[in-house]
Amino acid sequence: MRVLYFAWVRQKVGKAEEEVAPPAEVRDVAGLMAWLAAQSPGHAEAFANARTIRAAVNQEFARPDQALAAGDEVAFFPPVTGG
């Protein structure tokens, strides 16, 4: 699974992207976020408040309960506002 990080999420994690192989128990976006938070202090900081992060799976906006499959591309980014 390819994971992409944008904006302050990337800054806290310390990288723009990574390939991960989460355990079988990780079945959705929320589960992936929780698993990633346990991977390093930077990940923990980035995912400390999951409500402040948005996700996309295979380049489509996704809810926390969006199912994941091996080979998916998951992107995490802060909410975007315009003005």
Short mmCIF file of N, CA and C in Angstrom, two decimals:
data_model
loop_
_atom_site.label_atom_id
_atom_site.label_comp_id
_atom_site.label_asym_id
_atom_site.label_seq_id
_atom_site.Cartn_x
_atom_site.Cartn_y
_atom_site.Cartn_z
N MET A 1 0.85 -1.16 0.00
CA MET A 1 0.00 0.00 0.00
C MET A 1 0.91 1.24 0.00
N ARG A 2 0.57 2.15 -0.85
CA ARG A 2 1.33 3.40 -0.94
C ARG A 2 0.58 4.47 -0.16
N VAL A 3 1.30 5.14 0.75
CA VAL A 3 0.69 6.19 1.57
C VAL A 3 1.40 7.50 1.25
N LEU A 4 0.61 8.53 0.94
CA LEU A 4 1.11 9.86 0.62
C LEU A 4 0.70 10.83 1.72
N TYR A 5 1.60 11.76 2.03
CA TYR A 5 1.34 12.76 3.06
C TYR A 5 1.50 14.15 2.45
N PHE A 6 0.60 15.07 2.81
CA PHE A 6 0.64 16.42 2.27
C PHE A 6 0.59 17.46 3.39
N ALA A 7 1.15 18.63 3.10
CA ALA A 7 1.13 19.81 3.98
C ALA A 7 1.71 19.48 5.35
N TRP A 8 1.05 19.91 6.43
CA TRP A 8 1.64 19.71 7.76
C TRP A 8 1.68 18.24 8.15
N VAL A 9 0.85 17.40 7.55
CA VAL A 9 0.93 15.96 7.84
C VAL A 9 2.29 15.44 7.39
N ARG A 10 2.73 15.85 6.20
CA ARG A 10 4.05 15.46 5.68
C ARG A 10 5.15 15.98 6.59
N GLN A 11 5.03 17.20 7.05
CA GLN A 11 6.06 17.79 7.91
C GLN A 11 6.19 17.00 9.21
N LYS A 12 5.09 16.59 9.81
CA LYS A 12 5.15 15.87 11.07
C LYS A 12 5.67 14.44 10.88
N VAL A 13 5.24 13.79 9.81
CA VAL A 13 5.69 12.41 9.54
C VAL A 13 7.15 12.41 9.12
N GLY A 14 7.56 13.45 8.39
CA GLY A 14 8.95 13.56 7.97
C GLY A 14 9.24 12.97 6.61
N LYS A 15 8.20 12.65 5.86
CA LYS A 15 8.39 12.13 4.51
C LYS A 15 7.12 12.37 3.70
N ALA A 16 7.28 12.41 2.39
CA ALA A 16 6.15 12.68 1.50
C ALA A 16 5.35 11.42 1.19
N GLU A 17 6.00 10.27 1.21
CA GLU A 17 5.30 9.03 0.90
C GLU A 17 6.08 7.85 1.45
N GLU A 18 5.38 6.72 1.55
CA GLU A 18 6.02 5.49 1.97
C GLU A 18 5.18 4.29 1.53
N GLU A 19 5.83 3.17 1.39
CA GLU A 19 5.16 1.91 1.12
C GLU A 19 5.00 1.21 2.46
N VAL A 20 3.79 0.76 2.77
CA VAL A 20 3.54 0.09 4.03
C VAL A 20 2.81 -1.23 3.79
N ALA A 21 2.94 -2.12 4.74
CA ALA A 21 2.23 -3.40 4.70
C ALA A 21 1.57 -3.59 6.06
N PRO A 22 0.42 -2.94 6.27
CA PRO A 22 -0.25 -3.05 7.56
C PRO A 22 -0.77 -4.48 7.78
N PRO A 23 -0.97 -4.86 9.04
CA PRO A 23 -1.49 -6.19 9.33
C PRO A 23 -2.92 -6.36 8.82
N ALA A 24 -3.37 -7.59 8.74
CA ALA A 24 -4.71 -7.89 8.22
C ALA A 24 -5.83 -7.22 9.00
N GLU A 25 -5.59 -6.91 10.28
CA GLU A 25 -6.63 -6.26 11.08
C GLU A 25 -6.95 -4.86 10.60
N VAL A 26 -6.04 -4.24 9.86
CA VAL A 26 -6.26 -2.89 9.33
C VAL A 26 -7.10 -3.03 8.07
N ARG A 27 -8.38 -2.68 8.21
CA ARG A 27 -9.32 -2.90 7.10
C ARG A 27 -9.89 -1.62 6.50
N ASP A 28 -9.69 -0.48 7.22
CA ASP A 28 -10.28 0.76 6.72
C ASP A 28 -9.35 1.94 7.01
N VAL A 29 -9.74 3.12 6.54
CA VAL A 29 -8.92 4.31 6.69
C VAL A 29 -8.65 4.61 8.17
N ALA A 30 -9.66 4.52 9.02
CA ALA A 30 -9.46 4.79 10.44
C ALA A 30 -8.47 3.81 11.05
N GLY A 31 -8.56 2.56 10.68
CA GLY A 31 -7.63 1.56 11.18
C GLY A 31 -6.21 1.82 10.71
N LEU A 32 -6.07 2.26 9.47
CA LEU A 32 -4.75 2.59 8.94
C LEU A 32 -4.16 3.78 9.69
N MET A 33 -4.97 4.78 9.96
CA MET A 33 -4.49 5.94 10.70
C MET A 33 -4.01 5.53 12.09
N ALA A 34 -4.77 4.69 12.77
CA ALA A 34 -4.37 4.23 14.10
C ALA A 34 -3.08 3.43 14.04
N TRP A 35 -2.96 2.56 13.05
CA TRP A 35 -1.76 1.75 12.90
C TRP A 35 -0.55 2.63 12.58
N LEU A 36 -0.74 3.60 11.67
CA LEU A 36 0.36 4.50 11.33
C LEU A 36 0.80 5.31 12.55
N ALA A 37 -0.14 5.73 13.38
CA ALA A 37 0.19 6.52 14.56
C ALA A 37 1.15 5.79 15.49
N ALA A 38 1.16 4.46 15.43
CA ALA A 38 2.04 3.67 16.29
C ALA A 38 3.41 3.41 15.66
N GLN A 39 3.65 3.92 14.45
CA GLN A 39 4.88 3.60 13.74
C GLN A 39 6.08 4.44 14.12
N SER A 40 5.85 5.68 14.54
CA SER A 40 6.96 6.56 14.93
C SER A 40 6.40 7.75 15.69
N PRO A 41 7.26 8.48 16.40
CA PRO A 41 6.78 9.69 17.09
C PRO A 41 6.18 10.72 16.11
N GLY A 42 6.77 10.86 14.93
CA GLY A 42 6.23 11.80 13.95
C GLY A 42 4.85 11.39 13.47
N HIS A 43 4.67 10.09 13.21
CA HIS A 43 3.35 9.59 12.82
C HIS A 43 2.34 9.82 13.95
N ALA A 44 2.78 9.55 15.18
CA ALA A 44 1.88 9.74 16.33
C ALA A 44 1.43 11.19 16.42
N GLU A 45 2.35 12.11 16.21
CA GLU A 45 2.00 13.53 16.26
C GLU A 45 1.05 13.91 15.13
N ALA A 46 1.32 13.39 13.93
CA ALA A 46 0.48 13.72 12.78
C ALA A 46 -0.95 13.21 12.94
N PHE A 47 -1.09 12.02 13.51
CA PHE A 47 -2.41 11.40 13.62
C PHE A 47 -3.02 11.52 15.01
N ALA A 48 -2.47 12.40 15.85
CA ALA A 48 -2.96 12.56 17.22
C ALA A 48 -4.43 12.96 17.27
N ASN A 49 -4.86 13.78 16.33
CA ASN A 49 -6.26 14.19 16.26
C ASN A 49 -6.78 13.85 14.87
N ALA A 50 -7.28 12.64 14.73
CA ALA A 50 -7.70 12.13 13.42
C ALA A 50 -8.77 13.00 12.76
N ARG A 51 -9.53 13.74 13.56
CA ARG A 51 -10.58 14.59 12.97
C ARG A 51 -10.02 15.74 12.16
N THR A 52 -8.74 16.04 12.34
CA THR A 52 -8.14 17.17 11.60
C THR A 52 -7.48 16.72 10.31
N ILE A 53 -7.65 15.46 9.94
CA ILE A 53 -7.02 14.92 8.73
C ILE A 53 -8.08 14.39 7.79
N ARG A 54 -7.91 14.66 6.53
CA ARG A 54 -8.79 14.10 5.49
C ARG A 54 -8.00 13.03 4.75
N ALA A 55 -8.72 12.14 4.09
CA ALA A 55 -8.08 11.05 3.36
C ALA A 55 -8.68 10.90 1.98
N ALA A 56 -7.87 10.35 1.10
CA ALA A 56 -8.34 9.95 -0.23
C ALA A 56 -7.79 8.55 -0.49
N VAL A 57 -8.62 7.71 -1.06
CA VAL A 57 -8.21 6.36 -1.43
C VAL A 57 -8.30 6.27 -2.95
N ASN A 58 -7.18 5.96 -3.56
CA ASN A 58 -7.11 5.88 -5.02
C ASN A 58 -7.64 7.17 -5.67
N GLN A 59 -7.24 8.29 -5.08
CA GLN A 59 -7.52 9.64 -5.56
C GLN A 59 -8.99 10.05 -5.49
N GLU A 60 -9.74 9.42 -4.58
CA GLU A 60 -11.12 9.82 -4.33
C GLU A 60 -11.29 10.03 -2.84
N PHE A 61 -11.94 11.14 -2.45
CA PHE A 61 -12.15 11.41 -1.03
C PHE A 61 -12.74 10.18 -0.35
N ALA A 62 -12.29 9.93 0.89
CA ALA A 62 -12.73 8.74 1.60
C ALA A 62 -13.10 9.07 3.04
N ARG A 63 -14.08 8.36 3.55
CA ARG A 63 -14.50 8.47 4.94
C ARG A 63 -13.64 7.54 5.79
N PRO A 64 -13.63 7.73 7.11
CA PRO A 64 -12.83 6.85 7.97
C PRO A 64 -13.19 5.36 7.84
N ASP A 65 -14.45 5.06 7.50
CA ASP A 65 -14.85 3.66 7.39
C ASP A 65 -14.67 3.08 5.98
N GLN A 66 -14.00 3.84 5.10
CA GLN A 66 -13.73 3.36 3.74
C GLN A 66 -12.83 2.12 3.81
N ALA A 67 -13.26 1.03 3.18
CA ALA A 67 -12.48 -0.20 3.17
C ALA A 67 -11.21 -0.02 2.35
N LEU A 68 -10.16 -0.72 2.76
CA LEU A 68 -8.88 -0.67 2.06
C LEU A 68 -8.50 -2.05 1.55
N ALA A 69 -7.70 -2.07 0.49
CA ALA A 69 -7.20 -3.32 -0.06
C ALA A 69 -5.72 -3.17 -0.37
N ALA A 70 -5.03 -4.28 -0.41
CA ALA A 70 -3.61 -4.25 -0.77
C ALA A 70 -3.47 -3.57 -2.11
N GLY A 71 -2.47 -2.75 -2.28
CA GLY A 71 -2.25 -2.05 -3.53
C GLY A 71 -2.94 -0.71 -3.64
N ASP A 72 -3.77 -0.36 -2.66
CA ASP A 72 -4.42 0.95 -2.67
C ASP A 72 -3.40 2.06 -2.46
N GLU A 73 -3.73 3.24 -2.95
CA GLU A 73 -2.97 4.45 -2.67
C GLU A 73 -3.83 5.29 -1.73
N VAL A 74 -3.28 5.62 -0.58
CA VAL A 74 -4.01 6.39 0.42
C VAL A 74 -3.25 7.68 0.67
N ALA A 75 -3.95 8.79 0.57
CA ALA A 75 -3.34 10.11 0.80
C ALA A 75 -3.98 10.74 2.03
N PHE A 76 -3.14 11.38 2.85
CA PHE A 76 -3.60 12.10 4.04
C PHE A 76 -3.22 13.56 3.92
N PHE A 77 -4.16 14.45 4.26
CA PHE A 77 -3.94 15.88 4.12
C PHE A 77 -4.87 16.63 5.05
N PRO A 78 -4.52 17.86 5.40
CA PRO A 78 -5.42 18.66 6.25
C PRO A 78 -6.63 19.12 5.46
N PRO A 79 -7.70 19.49 6.16
CA PRO A 79 -8.87 20.03 5.45
C PRO A 79 -8.46 21.27 4.64
N VAL A 80 -9.08 21.44 3.52
CA VAL A 80 -8.79 22.57 2.65
C VAL A 80 -9.92 23.56 2.74
N THR A 81 -9.58 24.82 2.93
CA THR A 81 -10.60 25.87 2.91
C THR A 81 -10.23 26.89 1.86
N GLY A 82 -11.22 27.54 1.36
CA GLY A 82 -10.96 28.55 0.34
C GLY A 82 -11.52 29.89 0.78
N GLY A 83 -11.19 30.89 0.01
CA GLY A 83 -11.71 32.18 0.39
C GLY A 83 -11.68 33.13 -0.75
#
